[in-house]
């Protein structure tokens, strides 16, 4: 790796997006390919091992989220209300479909090979990336803010603290619609890699870990984080980003306080707290072999328009034990 | 000062000279305050464990125990709870807490250092304080007027601390010269000092095993509430009234200052360490939060005393939606 290394924060990419970094995602196949979405209307593909900006796509509106399907194809959504696909080795995008309002989030469901979008138009869209066909749009109780898929289970987090859980093989009706365990707006939701539940973060510095199984709701819990006490005032920051480690099942959280924590959800322990980044953490992603954590340090507009540190992407290389839980639960 | 008495001592932390209700709480305290890795926040059980951890995990040499009193930062002494505390310090601590016997030495220094005028002034101050504080909490007594028999308990506790040196451990406590105890105003002999052990609980805990002060010295100055024995307020949840002129819990400074060299991000650690520090001095011993630190790392409890400021508090509209309204992000077809 070349260029600047900021002490303890990890290695900083040299050509970061020039406006808010809305999302970053590592390739599911290549441990050093990183895709980013930005408010500067660009999608960028980096090779982080050589600190190289491989490819750029210019959109007409800010890009809010991106995802990979395989190592060669990516998908983007944003304020232009369209779902687009990209061949990562070529310029140009093709439109797959659109929503009535901005599309906030996009995920790839590996099991079914479908793309799933969540929009502020209160719908979840399901798409077939091979034929560019819409497989249906499903009305939700509120604007969709975040969603994630594990196996056949889809979790959709919405405004009004609604959370709906679907089986993606039967999107016509939800398995469950529940109220978030958190009392404030959900910012991010991510599924446990073991398929048993999901974690969500709210604007009120709190993370909840819930299980899908309605019968075992006692197992769910929530805890405070991303807070800071200054002069007796408890500053509570939003939890903007969650990312699960691909092999250990531990997860990282990033907040508007600029802090990244690594949690062991099984043992209910915090494993790591990294030194504060220059500004809000807007997105986090582990790479496919779990050796790197990408951190987007990018002001998230929590306090409106204001001067803020430049947007930057840090790549932390993780020690073998860094995100490993002390004891794994009995499988 | 026999062995028997020592057994009644509360567990205390050698590193910061703070007392605890329960040894378990002491263990947690030490893990959180003193044996925490400054790099990753991992909590170890002993100083040695921390050194090994820092060395092996972070390849760093760890030379000092954080938040320790000056002179006690050494990582060489293996201490776990009360185990491993050097005998001399154990003795010194006991003396300090019980305040028995050793008083003469202190008195020698302080009293002889006072001019008659100063004594007068302090007497005045003392009287005033006594009026303000009908329970006649003990603190200042030793200075203006050596306390008399019926007033044994805490008084020794206080002045022993103030007069640290006589107990043969000036170093660790970094005692300032006696001067500070006699401010020109003659007002209040105690100024909170860094390095001073927590005042609140320990001193109140003192009476039970504090050997009654020797009945020596001149008669007590007039006190409104005659010889009210101290025990009526054994677990006094507030600092002794006479201390009021100062920042009430002298403990606080002692605890918040040492972290100077401590972990920069310790503030964000979920609750527990703060809880201990904050509630310690104000809550009566029996409930000084011994249970809370059990699972420090993901604790969901926290003293809800601080006012809360949510940096982003709009529960209906997300930041992205607001940001999207900015004209520079406006989207137009074509």
XYZ file of C-alpha atoms in Angstrom:
665
model
C 0.000 0.000 0.000
C 1.156 3.437 -0.781
C 0.351 7.033 0.120
C -0.649 8.531 3.366
C -1.350 6.517 6.430
C -3.009 8.354 9.219
C -2.007 7.018 12.571
C -4.343 4.356 13.826
C -7.160 5.221 11.480
C -6.001 2.949 8.736
C -4.841 3.681 5.271
C -6.569 6.551 3.458
C -7.534 6.211 -0.188
C -6.060 8.957 -2.282
C -8.941 9.849 -4.620
C -11.960 9.911 -2.370
C -15.404 11.071 -3.463
C -15.782 14.837 -3.378
C -19.076 14.960 -1.535
C -20.898 12.863 1.015
C -20.101 9.171 0.764
C -23.486 7.518 1.038
C -22.344 3.943 0.836
C -19.356 1.726 0.300
C -19.276 -1.968 -0.361
C -16.517 -4.504 -0.895
C -16.779 -7.016 -3.706
C -18.063 -10.447 -2.696
C -15.269 -12.093 -4.652
C -12.265 -9.830 -4.846
C -10.998 -8.816 -1.409
C -9.568 -5.540 -2.649
C -12.347 -4.158 -4.859
C -14.439 -1.458 -3.242
C -17.488 0.222 -4.760
C -18.663 3.579 -3.438
C -21.721 5.772 -3.898
C -21.585 9.482 -3.329
C -23.632 12.644 -3.240
C -21.269 13.989 -5.884
C -23.329 11.854 -8.299
C -20.518 9.431 -8.934
C -20.010 5.769 -8.409
C -16.403 4.764 -7.993
C -14.627 1.458 -8.051
C -11.347 1.287 -6.147
C -8.680 -1.311 -5.936
C -7.636 -0.719 -2.359
C -4.534 -2.877 -2.481
C -2.962 -0.595 -5.061
C -4.880 2.530 -3.992
C -6.157 2.872 -7.511
C -9.394 4.412 -8.744
C -10.322 1.789 -11.305
C -13.516 3.117 -12.749
C -15.994 5.963 -12.339
C -19.589 6.336 -13.406
C -21.229 9.748 -13.452
C -24.905 9.809 -12.623
C -27.470 12.566 -12.949
C -28.270 12.703 -9.296
C -26.679 11.821 -5.994
C -26.209 8.094 -5.548
C -27.551 6.731 -2.275
C -26.563 3.095 -2.355
C -24.745 0.471 -4.363
C -24.329 -3.265 -4.239
C -22.558 -6.090 -6.013
C -24.200 -9.167 -7.429
C -21.017 -10.987 -8.349
C -17.477 -9.791 -8.754
C -18.213 -8.170 -12.103
C -21.565 -6.514 -11.728
C -22.768 -3.676 -9.587
C -26.055 -1.889 -9.050
C -26.798 1.645 -8.005
C -29.779 3.606 -6.762
C -30.263 7.214 -5.795
C -32.203 10.411 -6.054
C -32.816 9.800 -9.775
C -35.309 7.107 -8.676
C -33.726 4.535 -10.946
C -32.094 1.202 -10.394
C -29.128 0.850 -12.715
C -26.672 -1.896 -13.388
C -23.013 -1.627 -14.313
C -20.499 -3.953 -15.786
C -17.603 -3.157 -13.483
C -15.075 -3.577 -16.251
C -16.713 -1.117 -18.591
C -18.105 2.387 -18.538
C -21.789 2.929 -18.958
C -24.842 1.898 -17.017
C -28.156 0.448 -17.996
C -31.460 1.233 -16.348
C -33.320 -1.720 -14.895
C -36.333 0.097 -13.527
C -37.571 2.905 -11.398
C -39.559 3.910 -8.322
C -41.861 6.862 -7.741
C -39.439 8.540 -5.394
C -35.757 8.358 -4.615
C -34.462 4.847 -3.991
C -32.683 4.739 -0.656
C -31.166 1.282 -0.613
C -30.352 -1.711 -2.749
C -29.266 -5.244 -1.900
C -28.557 -8.403 -3.808
C -30.295 -11.594 -2.697
C -27.773 -14.244 -3.444
C -30.073 -17.222 -3.023
C -32.565 -16.055 -5.622
C -30.282 -13.906 -7.733
C -32.629 -10.945 -7.310
C -32.008 -7.295 -6.684
C -34.092 -5.702 -3.955
C -34.657 -1.980 -3.688
C -36.206 0.138 -0.967
C -37.602 3.550 -1.770
C -39.011 6.647 -0.133
C -42.134 5.931 -2.207
C -42.958 3.321 0.487
C -42.334 0.367 -1.763
C -39.884 -2.463 -1.938
C -38.994 -3.483 -5.466
C -37.730 -6.882 -6.590
C -35.844 -7.116 -9.838
C -34.231 -9.732 -12.003
C -30.856 -8.403 -13.068
C -30.448 -10.926 -15.879
C -33.550 -9.916 -17.750
C -33.887 -6.391 -16.327
C -37.442 -7.279 -15.424
C -39.424 -6.009 -12.501
C -40.635 -8.922 -10.424
C -42.970 -6.805 -8.391
C -43.324 -3.865 -6.060
C -44.649 -4.309 -2.607
C -46.268 -1.556 -0.587
C -44.798 -0.863 2.830
C -46.205 1.037 5.784
C -43.681 3.846 5.420
C -40.654 5.182 3.580
C -37.914 2.597 3.396
C -34.633 3.633 5.013
C -32.631 0.442 5.064
C -32.934 -3.205 4.155
C -30.853 -6.334 4.182
C -31.160 -9.927 3.071
C -29.821 -13.120 4.565
C -30.618 -16.426 2.923
C -34.312 -16.060 2.028
C -35.113 -13.544 4.713
C -35.494 -9.866 3.953
C -35.638 -7.217 6.664
C -36.984 -3.798 5.744
C -36.538 -0.900 8.139
C -38.764 2.086 7.609
C -39.811 5.458 8.903
C -42.130 5.356 11.874
C -39.970 2.633 13.428
C -41.624 -0.054 11.339
C -39.722 -3.196 10.562
C -41.115 -5.803 8.175
C -39.668 -9.225 7.593
C -40.290 -11.128 4.387
C -39.505 -14.428 2.830
C -38.280 -13.319 -0.573
C -39.787 -16.375 -2.209
C -43.180 -15.051 -1.248
C -43.175 -11.298 -1.161
C -46.955 -11.006 -1.313
C -47.260 -11.019 2.418
C -44.815 -10.240 5.114
C -43.826 -12.813 7.663
C -43.892 -10.227 10.389
C -44.348 -6.524 10.722
C -43.161 -5.224 14.008
C -42.152 -2.090 15.721
C -38.455 -1.554 16.038
C -36.986 -2.431 19.404
C -35.493 1.051 19.347
C -37.532 4.074 20.236
C -36.147 6.310 17.519
C -35.737 6.336 13.770
C -33.879 3.385 12.355
C -30.776 4.342 10.416
C -29.424 1.009 9.405
C -30.375 -2.625 9.552
C -28.129 -5.618 8.872
C -28.826 -9.324 9.183
C -26.826 -11.692 11.316
C -24.796 -13.913 9.009
C -26.200 -17.004 10.707
C -29.653 -16.008 9.492
C -31.163 -15.932 12.955
C -31.798 -12.269 13.365
C -30.758 -8.759 12.620
C -29.139 -5.729 14.161
C -30.427 -2.207 13.787
C -29.085 1.177 14.734
C -31.079 4.310 15.477
C -30.494 8.034 15.489
C -30.464 7.852 19.269
C -27.093 6.180 19.743
C -28.439 2.724 20.263
C -28.174 -0.653 18.616
C -30.687 -3.454 18.923
C -30.070 -7.086 18.139
C -33.279 -8.959 17.444
C -34.096 -12.482 16.381
C -36.505 -13.397 13.623
C -38.184 -16.203 15.493
C -41.237 -14.634 17.150
C -41.158 -17.181 19.935
C -37.725 -16.253 21.167
C -38.137 -12.517 21.461
C -36.664 -12.629 24.914
C -33.309 -12.993 23.304
C -33.408 -9.543 21.813
C -31.519 -6.762 23.434
C -30.364 -3.228 22.825
C -27.530 -1.162 24.109
C -26.298 2.387 24.028
C -23.300 3.438 22.037
C -21.903 6.333 20.055
C -22.398 8.788 22.824
C -20.148 11.263 24.446
C -20.430 13.256 27.620
C -19.071 16.763 27.488
C -19.493 19.052 30.460
C -22.245 16.953 31.883
C -24.211 16.921 28.644
C -24.677 13.558 27.059
C -24.292 13.968 23.305
C -26.132 11.234 21.504
C -25.127 10.468 17.950
C -26.835 8.500 15.235
C -25.658 5.007 14.395
C -25.322 5.314 10.630
C -23.610 2.138 9.639
C -23.525 -1.496 10.612
C -21.468 -4.233 8.991
C -21.061 -7.867 9.915
C -17.764 -9.630 9.721
C -18.081 -12.359 7.086
C -16.616 -15.185 9.130
C -16.879 -14.303 12.807
C -20.378 -12.905 12.981
C -19.188 -9.951 15.001
C -20.178 -6.552 13.728
C -18.886 -3.052 13.399
C -20.931 0.068 13.998
C -20.200 3.575 12.816
C -21.767 6.685 14.274
C -22.068 10.371 13.621
C -19.544 10.783 16.417
C -16.883 9.494 14.036
C -16.246 6.395 16.092
C -16.167 2.806 14.876
C -16.863 0.067 17.388
C -16.621 -3.663 16.905
C -19.132 -5.708 18.862
C -19.472 -9.317 19.769
C -23.215 -9.790 19.711
C -23.122 -13.314 21.096
C -21.235 -12.467 24.207
C -22.590 -8.940 24.369
C -19.168 -7.433 24.504
C -17.463 -4.624 22.755
C -14.322 -5.973 21.158
C -12.800 -2.793 19.832
C -13.178 0.902 19.762
C -11.089 2.617 17.166
C -9.802 6.135 17.514
C -12.178 8.824 16.360
C -12.303 9.585 12.648
C -12.411 13.155 11.357
C -16.187 13.209 10.989
C -19.297 11.021 10.898
C -18.989 7.427 9.815
C -21.469 7.134 6.962
C -20.775 3.591 5.859
C -18.741 0.504 6.740
C -17.901 -2.661 4.878
C -15.798 -5.728 5.583
C -14.176 -7.357 2.587
C -14.980 -10.916 1.642
C -12.139 -12.565 3.537
C -12.595 -10.392 6.576
C -9.096 -8.948 6.455
C -10.077 -5.347 5.733
C -12.657 -2.915 7.005
C -13.523 0.067 4.827
C -14.619 3.137 6.770
C -16.302 6.118 5.119
C -15.649 9.213 7.189
C -18.061 11.665 5.662
C -20.296 14.251 7.289
C -23.851 12.945 7.312
C -25.725 16.220 7.556
C -26.905 15.628 11.086
C -26.545 19.293 11.847
C -27.508 20.638 8.445
C -25.195 22.469 6.123
C -21.970 23.325 7.894
C -18.245 23.282 7.475
C -16.915 19.811 7.877
C -13.758 17.807 7.320
C -13.268 16.447 3.808
C -14.879 13.173 2.868
C -12.466 10.309 3.104
C -12.242 6.555 2.944
C -10.014 4.660 5.325
C -9.055 1.053 4.929
C -8.206 -0.709 8.164
C -6.389 -3.952 7.913
C -7.582 -6.263 10.614
C -5.440 -8.557 12.676
C -6.436 -12.178 12.704
C -7.928 -11.909 16.144
C -9.148 -8.358 15.895
C -12.788 -9.124 15.291
C -12.893 -12.595 16.681
C -15.251 -13.242 19.551
C -13.679 -14.660 22.656
C -15.838 -17.709 22.649
C -18.147 -18.784 19.899
C -21.628 -19.843 20.876
C -22.402 -23.487 20.663
C -23.318 -24.052 17.066
C -3.740 -2.008 64.783
C -3.782 -5.675 65.076
C -4.675 -8.150 62.435
C -8.184 -8.407 63.701
C -8.966 -4.831 62.963
C -7.465 -4.958 59.589
C -9.926 -7.574 58.609
C -12.714 -5.111 58.997
C -11.193 -2.796 56.453
C -13.045 -2.251 53.291
C -11.315 -3.400 50.191
C -9.456 -0.551 48.612
C -7.522 0.064 45.474
C -3.818 0.421 45.913
C -3.463 2.360 42.703
C -5.801 5.200 43.478
C -6.451 4.714 47.173
C -10.153 4.406 46.802
C -12.315 2.233 48.960
C -15.021 -0.112 47.828
C -17.899 -1.834 49.451
C -17.185 -5.120 47.892
C -14.142 -6.813 46.549
C -15.972 -7.605 43.320
C -16.486 -3.949 42.683
C -12.843 -3.385 43.392
C -11.894 -5.979 40.785
C -14.083 -4.305 38.226
C -12.760 -0.915 39.177
C -9.203 -2.044 38.700
C -9.976 -3.645 35.368
C -11.687 -0.541 34.118
C -9.527 2.171 35.586
C -6.100 0.689 35.823
C -5.737 -2.466 33.781
C -7.320 -1.330 30.566
C -5.308 -1.449 27.392
C -4.868 2.064 26.113
C -4.878 0.835 22.544
C -7.955 -1.288 22.274
C -9.660 -0.872 25.605
C -9.378 -4.500 26.506
C -9.646 -4.945 30.222
C -7.096 -7.173 31.858
C -7.029 -8.547 35.341
C -3.612 -7.407 36.434
C -0.950 -4.932 35.521
C 1.216 -7.793 34.383
C -1.552 -9.045 32.155
C -1.874 -5.628 30.613
C 1.845 -5.425 29.943
C 1.834 -8.786 28.235
C -1.262 -7.907 26.241
C 0.141 -4.590 25.059
C 3.379 -6.239 24.187
C 1.965 -9.158 22.295
C -1.060 -7.614 20.690
C 0.079 -4.093 20.026
C 3.824 -4.482 20.221
C 3.922 -1.653 22.671
C 5.818 -1.347 25.889
C 3.501 -0.543 28.698
C 5.355 1.040 31.577
C 2.677 2.554 33.729
C -0.675 1.795 35.196
C -3.120 4.423 34.120
C -5.030 6.532 36.609
C -2.676 5.560 39.375
C -1.449 7.895 42.059
C 2.023 9.277 41.580
C 4.506 6.692 42.694
C 2.088 3.849 42.219
C 2.139 3.563 38.466
C 4.506 0.677 38.515
C 3.487 -2.319 36.486
C 5.933 -4.514 38.318
C 3.822 -5.063 41.356
C 1.237 -7.693 40.667
C -1.928 -6.602 42.364
C -5.339 -8.145 42.043
C -7.939 -6.636 44.243
C -6.288 -6.497 47.634
C -3.845 -9.235 46.904
C -0.282 -8.236 46.403
C -0.525 -4.876 48.106
C 2.790 -4.184 49.791
C 2.573 -4.679 53.529
C 3.858 -1.198 54.254
C 1.135 0.388 52.206
C -1.474 -1.833 53.722
C -0.388 -0.678 57.137
C -0.278 2.916 56.068
C -3.722 2.700 54.615
C -5.056 1.142 57.713
C -3.577 3.848 59.827
C -4.986 6.444 57.600
C -8.463 5.038 57.679
C -8.586 4.286 61.322
C -6.737 7.374 62.280
C -5.903 5.924 65.626
C -2.793 6.366 67.636
C -0.733 8.133 65.149
C -2.400 11.395 65.663
C 0.182 12.798 67.957
C 2.672 13.055 65.239
C 0.370 14.977 63.061
C -0.738 17.235 65.763
C 2.834 18.052 66.466
C 3.387 19.380 63.035
C 0.227 21.222 62.449
C -0.371 22.755 65.762
C 3.118 23.945 66.196
C 2.955 25.515 62.820
C 0.047 27.673 63.781
C 0.478 31.078 65.190
C -1.915 32.084 67.901
C -3.656 34.313 65.430
C -4.161 31.539 63.034
C -5.536 29.423 65.740
C -7.961 32.110 66.605
C -9.057 32.481 63.046
C -9.564 28.851 62.662
C -11.484 28.701 65.846
C -13.808 31.299 64.452
C -14.208 29.472 61.254
C -14.782 26.311 63.078
C -17.501 27.804 65.188
C -19.235 29.110 62.167
C -19.118 25.812 60.557
C -20.458 24.154 63.562
C -23.420 26.457 63.528
C -24.063 25.728 59.935
C -23.738 22.115 60.593
C -25.526 21.024 63.670
C -24.286 17.520 63.400
C -20.920 18.829 63.881
C -19.311 16.776 61.277
C -15.817 16.287 62.224
C -13.634 17.569 59.577
C -11.997 20.786 60.597
C -11.807 20.091 64.210
C -8.277 18.890 64.353
C -6.907 22.138 63.135
C -8.397 24.844 65.128
C -8.915 22.722 68.086
C -7.848 19.236 68.582
C -10.987 17.258 69.057
C -11.972 15.819 72.282
C -13.063 12.437 73.296
C -16.703 12.244 72.403
C -15.873 13.143 68.908
C -13.623 10.448 67.805
C -14.646 8.854 64.632
C -14.316 10.613 61.369
C -12.237 13.388 62.645
C -9.153 11.313 62.681
C -10.071 10.101 59.305
C -9.967 13.525 57.893
C -7.019 14.924 59.463
C -5.024 11.899 58.950
C -5.391 12.396 55.308
C -4.507 15.950 55.540
C -1.508 15.172 57.530
C -0.358 12.354 55.408
C 3.333 12.689 55.924
C 3.463 11.520 59.466
C 2.431 8.141 58.283
C 5.539 7.714 56.439
C 4.220 7.732 52.931
C 4.736 11.188 51.660
C 5.866 10.023 48.320
C 2.923 8.209 46.954
C 0.540 10.860 47.983
C 2.545 13.664 46.606
C 1.796 15.704 49.638
C 1.947 19.367 49.255
C 3.641 21.215 52.038
C 1.553 21.951 55.061
C 0.976 25.497 54.000
C -2.105 24.848 51.913
C -3.918 23.779 54.968
C -3.736 27.176 56.462
C -5.025 29.532 53.906
C -4.661 33.116 54.899
C -8.367 33.390 55.323
C -8.018 30.884 57.997
C -11.278 29.580 56.731
C -11.209 26.025 55.725
C -8.296 23.946 56.397
C -9.062 21.393 53.772
C -8.475 21.983 50.212
C -9.151 19.216 47.834
C -5.960 17.830 46.591
C -5.200 15.483 43.892
C -4.048 12.310 45.329
C -6.280 12.629 48.280
C -8.229 9.507 48.732
C -11.917 9.714 48.265
C -13.383 11.460 51.167
C -17.014 10.590 51.022
C -17.457 7.014 51.838
C -14.312 5.933 53.480
C -14.386 8.515 56.153
C -17.871 7.720 57.071
C -17.039 4.182 57.113
C -14.269 4.951 59.487
C -16.064 5.327 62.766
C -16.950 1.721 63.243
C -13.413 0.603 63.364
C -11.752 3.882 63.876
C -10.182 3.561 67.209
C -11.733 6.214 69.340
C -9.376 9.084 69.382
C -7.248 9.281 72.421
C -8.705 11.572 74.920
C -6.141 14.167 74.838
C -5.891 17.788 73.948
C -7.707 20.834 75.095
C -11.434 20.973 75.418
C -13.417 21.225 72.328
C -14.583 24.590 71.227
C -18.204 25.326 71.792
C -20.426 23.246 69.686
C -24.117 23.815 69.309
C -24.970 20.222 69.424
C -22.989 19.241 72.366
C -21.404 15.938 71.962
C -23.617 14.527 69.322
C -21.914 11.321 68.625
C -21.171 10.782 65.062
C -22.686 7.399 64.468
C -26.201 8.797 64.010
C -25.210 9.623 60.470
C -23.118 6.666 59.747
C -23.606 6.401 56.062
C -24.095 10.058 55.479
C -24.923 10.362 51.851
C -23.709 13.919 51.653
C -20.288 15.179 52.313
C -19.825 16.530 55.757
C -21.292 19.992 55.986
C -18.095 21.694 56.947
C -16.743 20.712 53.651
C -19.340 22.665 51.801
C -17.278 25.704 51.239
C -15.239 23.518 48.958
C -16.402 21.747 45.953
C -18.437 19.220 47.815
C -17.034 15.875 46.947
C -13.318 16.195 47.048
C -13.289 12.803 45.530
C -14.232 14.067 42.181
C -11.129 16.000 41.425
C -9.046 13.202 42.681
C -10.683 10.913 40.223
C -11.093 13.036 37.236
C -7.623 14.408 37.195
C -5.484 11.346 37.040
C -6.863 10.219 33.708
C -4.726 12.852 32.133
C -2.556 10.252 30.598
C -5.388 7.874 30.133
C -7.099 6.482 27.157
C -8.353 9.194 24.960
C -11.560 7.475 24.103
C -12.497 6.280 27.503
C -15.387 8.683 27.564
C -17.355 6.681 25.120
C -17.156 3.513 27.036
C -20.570 2.506 28.039
C -21.392 4.008 31.276
C -19.936 1.966 33.950
C -16.726 3.615 34.924
C -18.505 6.903 35.139
C -21.272 5.492 37.122
C -18.863 4.317 39.680
C -17.122 7.620 39.831
C -20.207 9.734 39.844
C -22.317 7.884 42.247
C -19.585 6.781 44.521
C -19.379 9.750 46.779
C -23.031 10.612 46.887
C -24.730 7.331 47.371
C -24.625 5.651 50.708
C -22.256 2.758 50.745
C -24.777 -0.033 50.695
C -25.987 0.982 47.277
C -22.943 2.465 45.707
C -23.687 0.598 42.564
C -21.718 -2.529 43.148
C -23.680 -4.639 40.745
C -23.668 -2.415 37.748
C -20.154 -2.987 36.499
C -20.608 -6.671 36.037
C -20.789 -6.569 32.281
C -19.095 -3.343 31.601
C -18.612 -3.554 27.942
C -22.159 -3.553 26.775
C -23.887 -2.255 29.791
C -27.242 -0.790 29.145
C -27.509 1.031 32.399
C -26.269 4.449 33.041
C -26.765 7.139 35.548
C -29.391 9.206 33.862
C -28.248 12.383 35.480
C -26.625 14.071 32.526
C -28.820 16.084 30.271
C -29.111 14.534 26.885
C -28.570 16.212 23.581
C -29.460 14.280 20.493
C -27.327 15.461 17.666
C -29.997 14.501 15.146
C -33.443 14.390 16.639
C -35.957 14.490 13.801
C -37.671 11.182 14.245
C -39.719 11.367 11.051
C -37.476 12.649 8.330
C -34.087 11.152 7.661
C -30.970 13.207 7.103
C -30.815 12.021 3.523
C -34.296 13.310 2.795
C -33.386 16.705 4.167
C -30.165 16.772 2.302
C -31.916 15.823 -0.928
C -33.942 19.015 -0.706
C -30.838 21.078 -1.170
C -31.066 22.649 -4.643
C -27.588 21.501 -5.538
C -28.749 17.906 -5.390
C -31.952 18.512 -7.328
C -32.601 15.946 -9.954
C -34.066 16.703 -13.343
C -34.985 14.230 -16.014
C -32.924 14.138 -19.175
